[in-house]
Coordinates of C-alpha atoms and ligand atoms in Angstrom, one line a residue:
X26 CA 41.1 -61.6 -5.1
X27 CA 41.2 -58.9 -2.3
X28 CA 42.7 -59.8 1.1
X29 CA 41.0 -56.9 2.8
X30 CA 39.1 -57.9 6.0
X31 CA 35.4 -58.5 5.9
X32 CA 34.1 -55.9 8.3
X33 CA 30.5 -56.1 9.5
X34 CA 28.6 -53.6 11.5
X35 CA 26.5 -55.3 14.2
X36 CA 23.5 -53.8 16.1
X37 CA 22.0 -55.1 19.3
X38 CA 18.9 -53.7 21.1
X39 CA 17.1 -56.8 22.3
X40 CA 16.7 -55.8 25.9
X41 CA 18.2 -52.8 27.7
X42 CA 21.6 -52.4 26.1
X43 CA 22.0 -50.2 23.0
X44 CA 25.0 -51.6 21.3
X45 CA 26.9 -51.3 18.0
X46 CA 30.2 -52.9 17.0
X47 CA 32.4 -53.5 14.0
X48 CA 34.0 -56.9 13.7
X49 CA 36.5 -58.1 11.1
X50 CA 36.5 -61.6 9.7
X51 CA 34.1 -62.9 12.4
X52 CA 36.4 -62.6 15.4
X53 CA 38.6 -59.4 15.4
X54 CA 36.6 -56.8 17.3
X55 CA 37.5 -53.4 15.9
X56 CA 35.0 -51.5 18.1
X57 CA 32.4 -52.4 20.6
X58 CA 30.1 -49.7 22.0
X59 CA 27.5 -50.6 24.7
X60 CA 25.2 -48.0 26.2
X61 CA 23.6 -49.6 29.2
X62 CA 20.4 -48.4 30.8
X63 CA 20.7 -49.7 34.4
X64 CA 20.2 -46.2 35.9
X65 CA 16.8 -45.9 34.1
X66 CA 15.5 -49.3 35.3
X67 CA 17.1 -49.7 38.7
X68 CA 14.4 -47.9 40.7
X69 CA 11.8 -50.4 39.2
X70 CA 14.0 -53.4 40.1
X71 CA 13.9 -54.7 36.5
X72 CA 13.7 -53.7 32.9
X73 CA 10.6 -51.6 32.0
X74 CA 10.0 -52.3 28.3
X75 CA 8.6 -48.9 27.3
X76 CA 11.4 -47.1 29.0
X77 CA 13.9 -49.4 27.3
X78 CA 12.5 -48.7 23.8
X79 CA 12.5 -45.0 24.3
X80 CA 16.1 -45.0 25.5
X81 CA 17.1 -47.1 22.4
X82 CA 15.6 -44.5 20.1
X83 CA 17.6 -41.7 21.7
X84 CA 20.9 -43.7 21.7
X85 CA 21.0 -45.8 18.6
X86 CA 22.3 -43.2 16.1
X87 CA 25.1 -41.9 18.3
X88 CA 26.1 -45.4 19.4
X89 CA 26.4 -46.5 15.7
X90 CA 28.3 -43.4 14.8
X91 CA 30.7 -44.0 17.7
X92 CA 31.3 -47.7 16.7
X93 CA 32.2 -46.7 13.1
X94 CA 34.4 -43.9 14.4
X95 CA 36.3 -46.1 16.9
X96 CA 36.8 -48.8 14.4
X97 CA 38.1 -46.2 11.9
X98 CA 35.9 -47.5 9.1
X99 CA 33.6 -45.7 6.7
X100 CA 30.3 -47.1 5.6
X101 CA 31.9 -47.9 2.2
X102 CA 34.3 -50.3 4.0
X103 CA 31.5 -52.4 5.4
X104 CA 30.6 -55.8 4.0
X105 CA 27.2 -56.0 5.7
X106 CA 24.9 -54.7 8.4
X107 CA 23.8 -57.3 11.0
X108 CA 21.1 -57.0 13.7
X109 CA 19.7 -59.3 16.3
X110 CA 16.0 -59.5 15.5
X111 CA 15.0 -62.3 17.9
X112 CA 14.2 -63.2 20.7
X113 CA 13.8 -60.2 23.0
X114 CA 11.5 -57.3 23.9
X115 CA 9.5 -56.4 20.8
X116 CA 9.7 -52.7 21.2
X117 CA 13.4 -52.8 21.8
X118 CA 14.2 -55.2 19.0
X119 CA 12.3 -53.0 16.5
X120 CA 14.6 -50.1 17.1
X121 CA 17.7 -52.0 16.1
X122 CA 15.9 -53.7 13.2
X123 CA 14.7 -50.4 11.9
X124 CA 18.1 -48.8 12.2
X125 CA 19.8 -51.8 10.4
X126 CA 17.3 -51.9 7.6
X127 CA 17.6 -48.1 7.0
X128 CA 21.4 -48.3 6.9
X129 CA 21.4 -51.4 4.7
X130 CA 19.1 -49.6 2.2
X131 CA 20.9 -46.2 2.4
X132 CA 24.4 -47.7 2.1
X133 CA 23.3 -50.5 -0.3
X134 CA 24.7 -53.3 1.9
X135 CA 23.5 -56.9 2.6
X136 CA 21.3 -57.1 5.7
X137 CA 21.8 -60.1 8.1
X138 CA 19.4 -61.2 10.8
X139 CA 20.9 -62.8 13.9
X140 CA 19.4 -64.9 16.7
X141 CA 20.5 -63.3 19.9
X142 CA 21.0 -66.6 21.8
X143 CA 23.1 -68.1 19.0
X144 CA 25.2 -64.9 19.2
X145 CA 25.7 -65.4 23.0
X146 CA 27.2 -68.8 22.1
X147 CA 29.4 -67.3 19.4
X148 CA 30.8 -64.7 21.8
X149 CA 33.3 -67.3 23.1
X150 CA 35.5 -66.9 20.0
X151 CA 35.6 -63.0 19.9
X152 CA 39.1 -61.6 20.2
X153 CA 40.5 -65.2 20.1
X154 CA 43.0 -66.5 17.6
X155 CA 41.0 -69.7 16.9
X156 CA 37.6 -70.5 15.5
X157 CA 35.2 -72.4 17.8
X158 CA 35.6 -76.1 17.3
X159 CA 32.5 -78.2 16.7
X160 CA 30.6 -80.3 17.7
X161 CA 30.2 -78.8 21.2
X162 CA 27.7 -78.5 23.9
X163 CA 26.8 -74.8 24.8
X164 CA 25.2 -73.3 27.9
X165 CA 23.6 -69.9 27.5
X166 CA 22.9 -68.4 30.8
X167 CA 21.5 -64.9 31.0
X168 CA 18.7 -62.7 32.4
X169 CA 16.3 -64.0 29.7
X170 CA 17.6 -67.5 28.9
X171 CA 19.0 -70.6 30.5
X172 CA 19.4 -73.3 28.0
X173 CA 21.7 -76.1 26.8
X174 CA 22.4 -76.6 23.1
X175 CA 24.2 -79.1 20.9
X176 CA 26.1 -77.2 18.2
X177 CA 27.5 -78.7 15.0
X178 CA 28.6 -75.3 13.7
X179 CA 28.1 -71.6 14.6
X180 CA 24.7 -71.6 12.8
X181 CA 23.7 -75.3 13.5
X182 CA 22.3 -75.1 17.0
X183 CA 19.8 -77.5 18.5
X184 CA 18.2 -76.9 21.9
X185 CA 18.7 -79.7 24.4
X186 CA 16.9 -78.2 27.4
X187 CA 15.7 -75.0 28.8
X188 CA 14.3 -73.4 32.0
X189 CA 10.7 -74.2 32.8
X190 CA 10.3 -70.9 34.7
X191 CA 12.9 -68.2 35.7
X192 CA 16.2 -67.8 33.9
X193 CA 19.3 -68.0 36.2
X194 CA 20.0 -64.3 35.8
X195 CA 16.4 -63.5 36.7
X196 CA 16.9 -65.5 39.9
X197 CA 20.1 -63.6 40.7
X198 CA 18.2 -60.3 40.1
X199 CA 15.2 -61.4 42.2
X200 CA 17.4 -62.7 45.1
X201 CA 19.4 -59.4 45.0
X202 CA 16.0 -57.5 45.4
X203 CA 15.1 -59.7 48.4
X204 CA 18.5 -58.9 49.9
X205 CA 18.0 -55.2 49.0
X206 CA 21.3 -55.1 47.1
X207 CA 20.2 -53.2 44.0
X208 CA 19.8 -53.9 40.3
X209 CA 21.1 -55.6 38.2
X210 CA 21.6 -58.2 40.9
X211 CA 24.0 -60.7 39.3
X212 CA 27.2 -58.6 39.6
X213 CA 26.2 -57.5 43.2
X214 CA 25.6 -61.0 44.4
X215 CA 28.8 -62.1 42.7
X216 CA 30.8 -59.5 44.6
X217 CA 29.1 -60.0 47.9
X218 CA 29.5 -63.8 47.7
X219 CA 33.3 -63.5 47.9
X220 CA 32.8 -62.5 51.5
X221 CA 30.3 -65.2 52.4
X222 CA 30.3 -68.9 53.2
X223 CA 28.7 -70.9 50.3
X224 CA 27.9 -73.7 52.7
X225 CA 26.1 -71.5 55.2
X226 CA 22.6 -72.3 53.9
X227 CA 21.7 -75.5 52.1
X228 CA 19.3 -74.1 49.4
X229 CA 17.6 -76.6 47.2
X230 CA 19.2 -77.7 43.9
X231 CA 16.5 -78.3 41.3
X232 CA 17.7 -81.3 39.3
X233 CA 14.3 -82.2 37.9
X234 CA 14.5 -85.8 36.7
X235 CA 17.9 -87.6 36.7
X236 CA 18.5 -87.4 33.0
X237 CA 16.8 -84.0 32.4
X238 CA 18.6 -81.2 30.7
X239 CA 15.9 -78.7 31.8
X240 CA 16.3 -76.1 34.5
X241 CA 14.0 -74.5 37.1
X242 CA 15.1 -71.6 39.3
X243 CA 11.8 -70.3 40.7
X244 CA 12.0 -72.7 43.7
X245 CA 15.3 -71.5 44.9
X246 CA 14.2 -67.9 44.7
X247 CA 11.2 -68.7 46.9
X248 CA 13.4 -70.6 49.3
X249 CA 15.7 -67.5 49.7
X250 CA 12.5 -65.4 50.3
X251 CA 11.3 -67.7 53.1
X252 CA 14.7 -68.0 54.6
X253 CA 15.0 -64.2 54.8
X254 CA 11.5 -63.4 55.9
X255 CA 10.6 -66.5 57.9
X256 CA 7.2 -68.0 57.1
X257 CA 5.8 -64.5 56.5
X258 CA 6.7 -63.6 52.9
X259 CA 5.0 -60.2 53.3
X260 CA 7.4 -59.2 56.1
X261 CA 9.4 -56.7 53.9
X262 CA 11.4 -55.0 56.6
X263 CA 13.5 -57.8 57.9
X264 CA 17.0 -56.4 58.9
X265 CA 20.0 -58.6 58.0
X266 CA 23.5 -57.8 59.0
X267 CA 26.2 -57.7 56.3
X268 CA 27.8 -61.1 57.2
X269 CA 24.4 -62.9 57.0
X270 CA 23.6 -61.3 53.7
X271 CA 27.0 -62.4 52.3
X272 CA 26.3 -66.0 53.5
X273 CA 22.9 -66.1 51.9
X274 CA 24.3 -64.6 48.6
X275 CA 27.2 -67.1 48.5
X276 CA 24.9 -70.1 49.4
X277 CA 22.3 -69.1 46.7
X278 CA 25.1 -68.6 44.1
X279 CA 26.6 -72.0 45.0
X280 CA 23.3 -73.8 44.5
X281 CA 22.7 -72.2 41.1
X282 CA 26.3 -72.8 40.0
X283 CA 26.1 -76.5 41.1
X284 CA 23.0 -77.0 38.9
X285 CA 24.4 -75.1 35.9
X286 CA 27.7 -77.1 36.0
X287 CA 26.1 -80.4 36.8
X288 CA 23.6 -80.2 33.9
X289 CA 26.3 -79.0 31.5
X290 CA 28.5 -82.0 32.3
X291 CA 25.4 -84.3 31.9
X292 CA 24.8 -82.8 28.5
X293 CA 28.4 -83.5 27.5
X294 CA 28.0 -87.1 28.6
X295 CA 24.7 -87.6 26.8
X296 CA 26.1 -86.2 23.6
X297 CA 29.5 -87.9 23.9
X298 CA 31.2 -84.6 23.3
X299 CA 34.3 -83.2 25.0
X300 CA 33.9 -79.5 24.1
X301 CA 31.8 -77.0 26.0
X302 CA 31.0 -73.3 25.3
X303 CA 29.6 -70.9 27.8
X304 CA 28.0 -67.5 27.1
X305 CA 25.4 -65.0 28.4
X306 CA 25.4 -62.4 31.2
X307 CA 25.6 -65.0 34.1
X308 CA 28.7 -66.5 32.4
X309 CA 30.5 -63.4 33.8
X310 CA 30.0 -64.9 37.3
X311 CA 33.3 -65.5 39.0
X312 CA 32.2 -68.7 40.8
X313 CA 30.5 -70.2 37.7
X314 CA 33.7 -69.6 35.7
X315 CA 35.9 -71.2 38.3
X316 CA 33.5 -74.2 38.8
X317 CA 33.1 -75.0 35.2
X318 CA 36.8 -74.7 34.6
X319 CA 37.5 -77.2 37.5
X320 CA 34.8 -79.6 36.2
X321 CA 36.2 -79.5 32.6
X322 CA 39.8 -80.0 33.8
X323 CA 38.7 -83.1 35.8
X324 CA 36.8 -84.5 32.8
X325 CA 39.4 -83.7 30.2
X326 CA 36.9 -81.4 28.4
X327 CA 37.9 -78.4 26.3
X328 CA 36.3 -75.2 27.6
X329 CA 35.5 -72.1 25.7
X330 CA 34.3 -69.3 27.9
X331 CA 33.0 -66.0 26.5
X332 CA 35.4 -63.2 27.6
X333 CA 33.8 -61.3 30.5
X334 CA 33.4 -58.1 28.4
X335 CA 31.3 -60.1 25.8
X336 CA 29.1 -62.0 28.3
X337 CA 26.4 -59.4 28.8
X338 CA 24.5 -58.1 25.7
X339 CA 26.7 -56.6 23.1
X340 CA 26.8 -56.1 19.3
X341 CA 30.2 -57.6 18.7
X342 CA 28.8 -61.1 19.1
X343 CA 26.1 -60.2 16.5
X344 CA 28.6 -58.8 14.0
X345 CA 30.9 -61.8 14.6
X346 CA 28.2 -64.5 14.0
X347 CA 27.0 -62.5 10.9
X348 CA 30.3 -63.2 9.2
X349 CA 29.3 -66.9 8.9
X350 CA 25.8 -66.1 7.6
X351 CA 27.4 -63.8 5.0
X352 CA 29.8 -66.6 4.0
X353 CA 26.8 -68.9 3.7
X354 CA 24.9 -66.3 1.7
X355 CA 22.1 -66.2 4.2
X356 CA 20.9 -62.6 3.6
X357 CA 17.7 -61.0 4.8
X358 CA 15.6 -58.6 2.8
X359 CA 14.0 -55.3 3.8
X360 CA 10.8 -57.0 4.9
X361 CA 12.8 -58.2 8.0
X362 CA 10.9 -57.8 11.3
X363 CA 11.4 -58.7 14.9
X364 CA 10.2 -61.7 16.9
X365 CA 9.9 -62.0 20.7
Ligands
KG4_427 O1 23.1 -61.5 28.6 P1 22.4 -60.4 29.4 O2 23.1 -59.1 29.3 O3 20.9 -60.2 29.0 C1 20.0 -61.2 28.5 O4 20.2 -61.7 27.4 O5 19.2 -61.6 29.4 O6 22.4 -60.9 30.9 C2 21.9 -60.1 31.9 C3 21.9 -60.9 33.2 C4 21.3 -60.2 34.4 O7 20.3 -61.0 35.0 C5 22.5 -60.0 35.3 O8 22.1 -59.9 36.7 C6 23.3 -61.2 35.0 O9 23.2 -61.3 33.6 N1 24.7 -61.0 35.3 C7 25.4 -61.8 36.3 C8 26.7 -61.3 36.4 N2 26.8 -60.2 35.5 C9 25.6 -60.1 34.9 N3 24.9 -62.8 37.0 C10 25.8 -63.3 37.9 N4 27.0 -62.9 38.1 C11 27.5 -61.9 37.3 N5 28.8 -61.5 37.5
ZN428 ZN1 21.4 -61.6 26.0

C-alpha cells in the first residue's frame, strides 16, 4: 500500500473570493490562493453578483495554476478535484463548478461536491495536528450565514437554528456603511472598536424566545441607524467625531458578540456537549474570539476556532473536507450543478 499523501485540489467561488488550494490528507495545507474582489465591490457597498461572476471568470485559471505551482504538485499527483457548489451566488458558484468539472474530466480525477457552510465548520482543523473531535456544536458566522449546528462527524451536520433575517457579517457591513467606514465592514469595525467603549451605547440584544437557537440582526442595525441619525433615518449627512464612531462600533460589536456567544453556550447545554467549533468570516473578529474563549474556559468546554486566515472564504476548507467525502466514496458525476 502506498503511503503517499492524498492531495486534493479545492476550488471555491461561492461569493466574491476566487480561491484554489491543495490540501494533503484533509488537514495539511500545501497551498492556499485567494483572490479577493473588495476593490470591485466597495464603491457599491456590497457584492454585485454580475461583477463577481465576471471577475471569477478572469481569475479562476491563474488562481488554480498558482495553487498547483505553490504546492509543488502536478495534476497527476492529485487524488481528486473538489468544489463548493452550494449555497452561494448562482453565477459565482457556476464558474467554480464548471472549472472543477472540466479539470476532473480532462485529468480523469474523481469530482467531489462540497457544501460551503460545512466547509466553514471544517476550517477549524486546517493546519492543526489533530482531527476535529465529535460530537460538537458548531457556529458558522459569516456574511451570508449565521447558524448553529450539531455535528456528529465532518459530514454529519444538523442545523439547530439560523438567522431569521440578516447574517451577523451583513449587519457588520451595514453598520460600517452607516458609520461611513468602508467595505467590507467587519474588519473595519473590529479595528475601530479597539479604541471605543463597548458599554457606551446599550444596543438591543435579540434573544428571541428563551430557548431559541435562532438569530435576528436586522433590529440592531436599525437601532444603530436611528442612534446615528436621530429619528430622521433619511438624514444622511450626520457628522460624527472619531471617538463617537469608535464607541458606536464597539457597542454594536459587543451586542452582536453577546448574542453569538450566549446562543452558542445555550446550544451546548441543550445538546449536552462540551465541544464547540467556530468558523466563517465573522469568526476572525477579535472580540468574538476572546469572548468565546472566556466563556468556554469558564464552562470547561473545548474550543476549536478556525485559524484567522481560514475564517473568510477559501478553498483550503473545501479541499480539506473533500478528503472525508473521498474516503466515504461520495463522488459526484459530471452532471453536477450549483445550488443557491
Ligand atoms: O465567510 P465569508 O468570507 O463569506 C461568506 O460566506 O459570507 O465572510 C465575510 C463576512 C463579511 O461580512 C465581513 O465583514 C465579515 O465576514 N468579517 C468580519 C471580520 N472579518 C470578516 N466581521 C467581523 N470582524 C472581522 N474581523
Ligand atoms: Zn463563506
